[in-house]
Structure formats: structure tokens, C-alpha cells
mmCIF file of C-alpha atoms in Angstrom:
data_model
loop_
_atom_site.group_PDB
_atom_site.id
_atom_site.type_symbol
_atom_site.label_atom_id
_atom_site.label_comp_id
_atom_site.label_asym_id
_atom_site.label_seq_id
_atom_site.Cartn_x
_atom_site.Cartn_y
_atom_site.Cartn_z
ATOM 1 C CA ASN A 114 -0.393 12.088 -5.587
ATOM 2 C CA PRO A 115 1.925 13.491 -2.711
ATOM 3 C CA VAL A 116 5.757 13.422 -3.695
ATOM 4 C CA ASP A 117 8.540 12.396 -1.454
ATOM 5 C CA LEU A 118 11.813 14.739 -0.934
ATOM 6 C CA SER A 119 13.488 12.829 -3.752
ATOM 7 C CA GLY A 120 10.633 13.658 -5.977
ATOM 8 C CA ASN A 121 9.035 10.205 -6.277
ATOM 9 C CA ILE A 122 5.416 9.946 -6.211
ATOM 10 C CA ILE A 123 4.316 8.334 -3.114
ATOM 11 C CA MET A 124 1.490 5.715 -3.661
ATOM 12 C CA LYS A 125 -1.271 4.944 -1.390
ATOM 13 C CA ASN A 126 -1.219 1.097 -1.818
ATOM 14 C CA SER A 127 1.088 -1.521 -3.193
ATOM 15 C CA LEU A 128 -1.021 -2.378 -6.199
ATOM 16 C CA GLY A 129 -0.762 1.395 -7.074
ATOM 17 C CA LYS A 130 3.132 1.304 -6.351
ATOM 18 C CA HIS A 131 3.200 -2.092 -8.623
ATOM 19 C CA ILE A 132 1.601 -0.423 -11.419
ATOM 20 C CA ALA A 133 3.292 3.085 -11.049
ATOM 21 C CA ASP A 134 6.945 0.999 -11.176
ATOM 22 C CA LEU A 135 5.708 -0.604 -14.489
ATOM 23 C CA ILE A 136 4.774 2.635 -15.889
ATOM 24 C CA LEU A 137 7.992 4.243 -14.620
ATOM 25 C CA GLU A 138 10.092 1.261 -16.428
ATOM 26 C CA ASN A 139 8.485 2.518 -19.416
ATOM 27 C CA ILE A 140 6.236 -0.751 -20.036
ATOM 28 C CA ASN A 141 3.187 1.055 -19.924
ATOM 29 C CA ARG A 142 2.145 -0.582 -23.327
ATOM 30 C CA ARG A 143 2.111 -3.982 -21.694
ATOM 31 C CA THR A 144 -1.645 -5.322 -20.664
ATOM 32 C CA ILE A 145 -1.850 -5.979 -17.183
ATOM 33 C CA ALA A 146 -4.664 -8.493 -16.132
ATOM 34 C CA ILE A 147 -6.713 -8.225 -12.535
ATOM 35 C CA PHE A 148 -8.334 -11.151 -11.589
ATOM 36 C CA PRO A 149 -10.158 -10.020 -8.343
ATOM 37 C CA GLY A 150 -12.026 -12.542 -5.989
ATOM 38 C CA ALA A 151 -12.377 -13.954 -2.497
ATOM 39 C CA PHE A 152 -10.532 -17.294 -3.401
ATOM 40 C CA LYS A 153 -11.389 -18.874 -0.179
ATOM 41 C CA PRO A 154 -10.146 -21.467 -0.814
ATOM 42 C CA PRO A 155 -8.665 -20.891 -4.687
ATOM 43 C CA HIS A 156 -9.179 -24.080 -6.821
ATOM 44 C CA LYS A 157 -7.966 -25.414 -9.889
ATOM 45 C CA ALA A 158 -10.763 -23.567 -12.080
ATOM 46 C CA HIS A 159 -8.984 -20.188 -10.396
ATOM 47 C CA LEU A 160 -5.600 -21.337 -11.662
ATOM 48 C CA ASP A 161 -6.998 -22.191 -15.161
ATOM 49 C CA VAL A 162 -8.415 -18.514 -15.385
ATOM 50 C CA VAL A 163 -4.857 -17.219 -14.323
ATOM 51 C CA LYS A 164 -3.479 -19.455 -17.293
ATOM 52 C CA GLN A 165 -6.256 -17.973 -19.633
ATOM 53 C CA ALA A 166 -5.255 -14.546 -18.604
ATOM 54 C CA LEU A 167 -1.600 -15.305 -19.070
ATOM 55 C CA SER A 168 -2.224 -16.101 -22.557
ATOM 56 C CA LYS A 169 -3.737 -12.518 -23.267
ATOM 57 C CA ALA A 170 -1.707 -10.460 -20.945
ATOM 58 C CA ASP A 171 1.885 -9.491 -20.105
ATOM 59 C CA GLU A 172 1.154 -9.631 -16.267
ATOM 60 C CA VAL A 173 -1.493 -11.073 -14.123
ATOM 61 C CA ILE A 174 -2.436 -9.618 -10.670
ATOM 62 C CA VAL A 175 -4.524 -11.587 -8.628
ATOM 63 C CA LEU A 176 -6.248 -9.646 -5.969
ATOM 64 C CA VAL A 177 -7.543 -11.799 -2.742
ATOM 65 C CA SER A 178 -10.139 -10.395 -0.571
ATOM 66 C CA LYS A 179 -8.958 -9.864 3.115
ATOM 67 C CA ALA A 180 -12.005 -11.155 4.532
ATOM 68 C CA ASP A 181 -12.322 -14.944 5.989
ATOM 69 C CA ARG A 182 -14.851 -17.018 4.481
ATOM 70 C CA GLY A 183 -16.405 -20.105 5.761
ATOM 71 C CA GLY A 184 -13.267 -20.679 7.805
ATOM 72 C CA VAL A 185 -10.795 -20.388 5.322
ATOM 73 C CA GLN A 186 -8.492 -17.520 6.278
ATOM 74 C CA ILE A 187 -6.412 -15.112 4.187
ATOM 75 C CA GLY A 188 -3.080 -16.886 5.161
ATOM 76 C CA GLN A 189 -4.530 -20.106 3.990
ATOM 77 C CA SER A 190 -5.353 -18.793 0.717
ATOM 78 C CA LEU A 191 -2.250 -17.193 -0.129
ATOM 79 C CA LYS A 192 -0.129 -20.340 0.595
ATOM 80 C CA ILE A 193 -2.547 -22.204 -1.823
ATOM 81 C CA TRP A 194 -1.846 -19.466 -4.325
ATOM 82 C CA ASP A 195 2.010 -19.929 -3.870
ATOM 83 C CA LEU A 196 1.563 -23.729 -4.492
ATOM 84 C CA TYR A 197 -0.429 -23.078 -7.636
ATOM 85 C CA LEU A 198 2.177 -20.625 -8.830
ATOM 86 C CA LYS A 199 4.873 -23.177 -8.713
ATOM 87 C CA THR A 200 3.096 -25.113 -11.278
ATOM 88 C CA LEU A 201 3.600 -22.390 -13.903
ATOM 89 C CA GLY A 202 6.967 -22.664 -14.151
ATOM 90 C CA ALA A 203 8.695 -19.580 -15.719
ATOM 91 C CA ASP A 204 5.190 -17.925 -15.949
ATOM 92 C CA ALA A 205 4.841 -17.850 -12.370
ATOM 93 C CA SER A 206 7.090 -14.477 -12.364
ATOM 94 C CA ARG A 207 4.526 -12.902 -14.528
ATOM 95 C CA VAL A 208 2.000 -13.375 -11.830
ATOM 96 C CA LYS A 209 1.459 -11.468 -8.529
ATOM 97 C CA VAL A 210 -0.951 -12.397 -6.110
ATOM 98 C CA GLN A 211 -1.846 -9.363 -3.605
ATOM 99 C CA VAL A 212 -4.283 -8.729 -0.685
ATOM 100 C CA SER A 213 -7.067 -6.403 -1.615
ATOM 101 C CA LYS A 214 -6.582 -2.988 0.132
ATOM 102 C CA THR A 215 -10.374 -2.425 0.475
ATOM 103 C CA PRO A 216 -13.084 -5.113 1.640
ATOM 104 C CA SER A 217 -13.972 -5.529 -2.007
ATOM 105 C CA PRO A 218 -11.082 -6.720 -4.577
ATOM 106 C CA ILE A 219 -13.603 -5.626 -7.463
ATOM 107 C CA THR A 220 -13.517 -2.073 -5.941
ATOM 108 C CA ASP A 221 -9.651 -2.270 -5.960
ATOM 109 C CA LEU A 222 -9.840 -3.205 -9.768
ATOM 110 C CA TYR A 223 -12.172 -0.086 -10.472
ATOM 111 C CA ASP A 224 -9.909 2.222 -8.395
ATOM 112 C CA THR A 225 -6.786 0.814 -10.082
ATOM 113 C CA VAL A 226 -8.057 1.423 -13.948
ATOM 114 C CA LYS A 227 -9.474 4.981 -13.028
ATOM 115 C CA GLU A 228 -5.962 5.879 -11.046
ATOM 116 C CA PHE A 229 -3.877 4.606 -14.334
ATOM 117 C CA PRO A 230 -5.689 5.773 -17.398
ATOM 118 C CA THR A 231 -3.069 5.218 -19.850
ATOM 119 C CA THR A 232 -2.059 1.798 -18.791
ATOM 120 C CA LYS A 233 -4.097 -1.129 -20.460
ATOM 121 C CA PHE A 234 -5.857 -3.369 -18.185
ATOM 122 C CA LEU A 235 -7.751 -6.599 -18.704
ATOM 123 C CA ALA A 236 -10.551 -7.201 -16.036
ATOM 124 C CA VAL A 237 -10.641 -11.025 -15.749
ATOM 125 C CA TYR A 238 -13.769 -12.707 -14.020
ATOM 126 C CA GLY A 239 -15.655 -15.798 -14.264
ATOM 127 C CA LYS A 240 -18.862 -17.794 -12.709
ATOM 128 C CA ASN A 241 -21.657 -15.152 -12.934
ATOM 129 C CA ASP A 242 -19.763 -12.339 -12.212
ATOM 130 C CA ALA A 243 -20.861 -10.270 -15.417
ATOM 131 C CA LYS A 244 -22.865 -7.889 -13.657
ATOM 132 C CA ARG A 245 -20.221 -6.758 -11.409
ATOM 133 C CA PHE A 246 -18.211 -6.038 -14.451
ATOM 134 C CA ASN A 247 -20.775 -4.493 -17.111
ATOM 135 C CA SER A 248 -19.815 -0.954 -16.575
ATOM 136 C CA LEU A 249 -15.921 -1.768 -17.234
ATOM 137 C CA SER A 250 -17.266 -2.808 -20.754
ATOM 138 C CA ASN A 251 -18.174 1.009 -21.184
ATOM 139 C CA LYS A 252 -15.385 2.259 -23.664
ATOM 140 C CA GLU A 253 -16.150 5.845 -23.215
ATOM 141 C CA LYS A 254 -15.901 5.649 -19.592
ATOM 142 C CA TYR A 255 -12.887 2.894 -19.503
ATOM 143 C CA PRO A 256 -11.157 3.193 -22.920
ATOM 144 C CA ASN A 257 -8.081 1.315 -21.219
ATOM 145 C CA VAL A 258 -10.039 -1.721 -20.094
ATOM 146 C CA ASP A 259 -10.998 -5.142 -22.061
ATOM 147 C CA VAL A 260 -12.935 -7.637 -19.986
ATOM 148 C CA LEU A 261 -12.464 -11.297 -20.322
ATOM 149 C CA ASP A 262 -14.864 -13.836 -18.942
ATOM 150 C CA THR A 263 -13.619 -16.788 -18.436
ATOM 151 C CA GLY A 264 -16.743 -18.882 -18.071
ATOM 152 C CA ASP A 265 -18.514 -20.748 -15.221
ATOM 153 C CA PHE A 266 -15.690 -23.283 -14.310
ATOM 154 C CA GLU A 267 -17.308 -26.404 -14.790
ATOM 155 C CA SER A 268 -19.534 -26.596 -11.628
ATOM 156 C CA LEU A 269 -16.220 -25.977 -9.557
ATOM 157 C CA SER A 270 -17.015 -23.434 -6.564
ATOM 158 C CA ALA A 271 -15.219 -22.548 -3.348
ATOM 159 C CA THR A 272 -18.316 -22.647 -1.724
ATOM 160 C CA LYS A 273 -18.611 -26.404 -2.484
ATOM 161 C CA LEU A 274 -14.897 -26.955 -1.739
ATOM 162 C CA ARG A 275 -15.242 -25.191 1.668
ATOM 163 C CA SER A 276 -18.426 -27.800 2.365
ATOM 164 C CA ALA A 277 -16.329 -30.665 1.542
ATOM 165 C CA ILE A 278 -13.361 -29.553 3.689
ATOM 166 C CA LYS A 279 -15.618 -29.209 6.516
ATOM 167 C CA ALA A 280 -17.189 -32.564 5.947
ATOM 168 C CA GLY A 281 -13.894 -34.439 5.239
ATOM 169 C CA ASP A 282 -14.779 -35.250 1.624
ATOM 170 C CA VAL A 283 -11.375 -36.103 0.059
ATOM 171 C CA GLY A 284 -12.877 -37.183 -3.220
ATOM 172 C CA GLN A 285 -14.811 -33.909 -3.609
ATOM 173 C CA ILE A 286 -11.707 -32.013 -2.193
ATOM 174 C CA SER A 287 -9.352 -33.711 -4.797
ATOM 175 C CA GLN A 288 -11.274 -32.705 -7.931
#
């Protein structure tokens, strides 16, 4: 990594900088959960996943895809996450929502766990994403990563929610 004039490491992305800050604060023994996804829009099951991750990690980083999906834009997704975090009370300070630096937040997850091999990570996923996280279970390749499968979200999906928004189906949206 490049170094600036004062000897500080220059990080190439904000997630990397955030992880570096944690390490420099000598708290690298903490567990950092990373929950990557599109979140267009985030729904209550996504918030439940964050709560599960908070019970197993010291901090949770939600990595949100930059790409719009089905008419839902990144700004809208971030605003919803802000509202969700307010419901967490004191735990909200342990959750960071960040926009993925690459088109795929899962790529960011893999890049981050490789970049910080001495930091303990918890890769968090749900709803049919197991195959995208399989290689993280390889302890020889990723000894610093545990994987948390949070289940299938009880039939909730962002795809269904986008459809309900387009149709104006308030009953479906409120679920």
C-alpha cells in the first residue's frame, strides 16, 4: 500500500480505510460482519439479518450495490437503511452502511477479507446465496472468515417489494 508524507498508509477505498482504522486502534481482535447485497430496496428481513449479525459480531458493515434495480436508486436504499438504523437504538453505532466500490458488493467482501488477513470477519448472507459464499468456508484459504447463513427471509424479497411498489399494493408493501 502507498504511504503519504506523514507515514500513514493510503487506502484505496473507504471500506479499506475503515478496516485499517479499526486495526490501528488495536481492536483487530474484534469480529467485523460484512453483509453485502443490492438492497433495492432493503426490507425488514434485511434489518433482521443485521440484528442477527450484531449478536455475533462487534460491528456490522452493510455493503450496498451502486446499481439501480427495478427503479430503486442507491439514494433511496441508503435513506431506508438510515431509517432502519434509527430503530436499533444504541446498537446503531455498531452498524455502517457503505456503497460498494465495485459493481458487486460480494467482490468487495472477498477483496476486503484478503486485504486484512489478520482481522476476523463474519460473512453474512441469506436467501439462496450460499453458492456465492462457498469458497469463504475454505479455512485454508480464508482462515480469518466465518460464514453466517441467516436463512431464507420467510418469503420476503426485494423483487416482490419492487413489484408491490410499482403496483401500489400498500398491503404487500407494509408487510
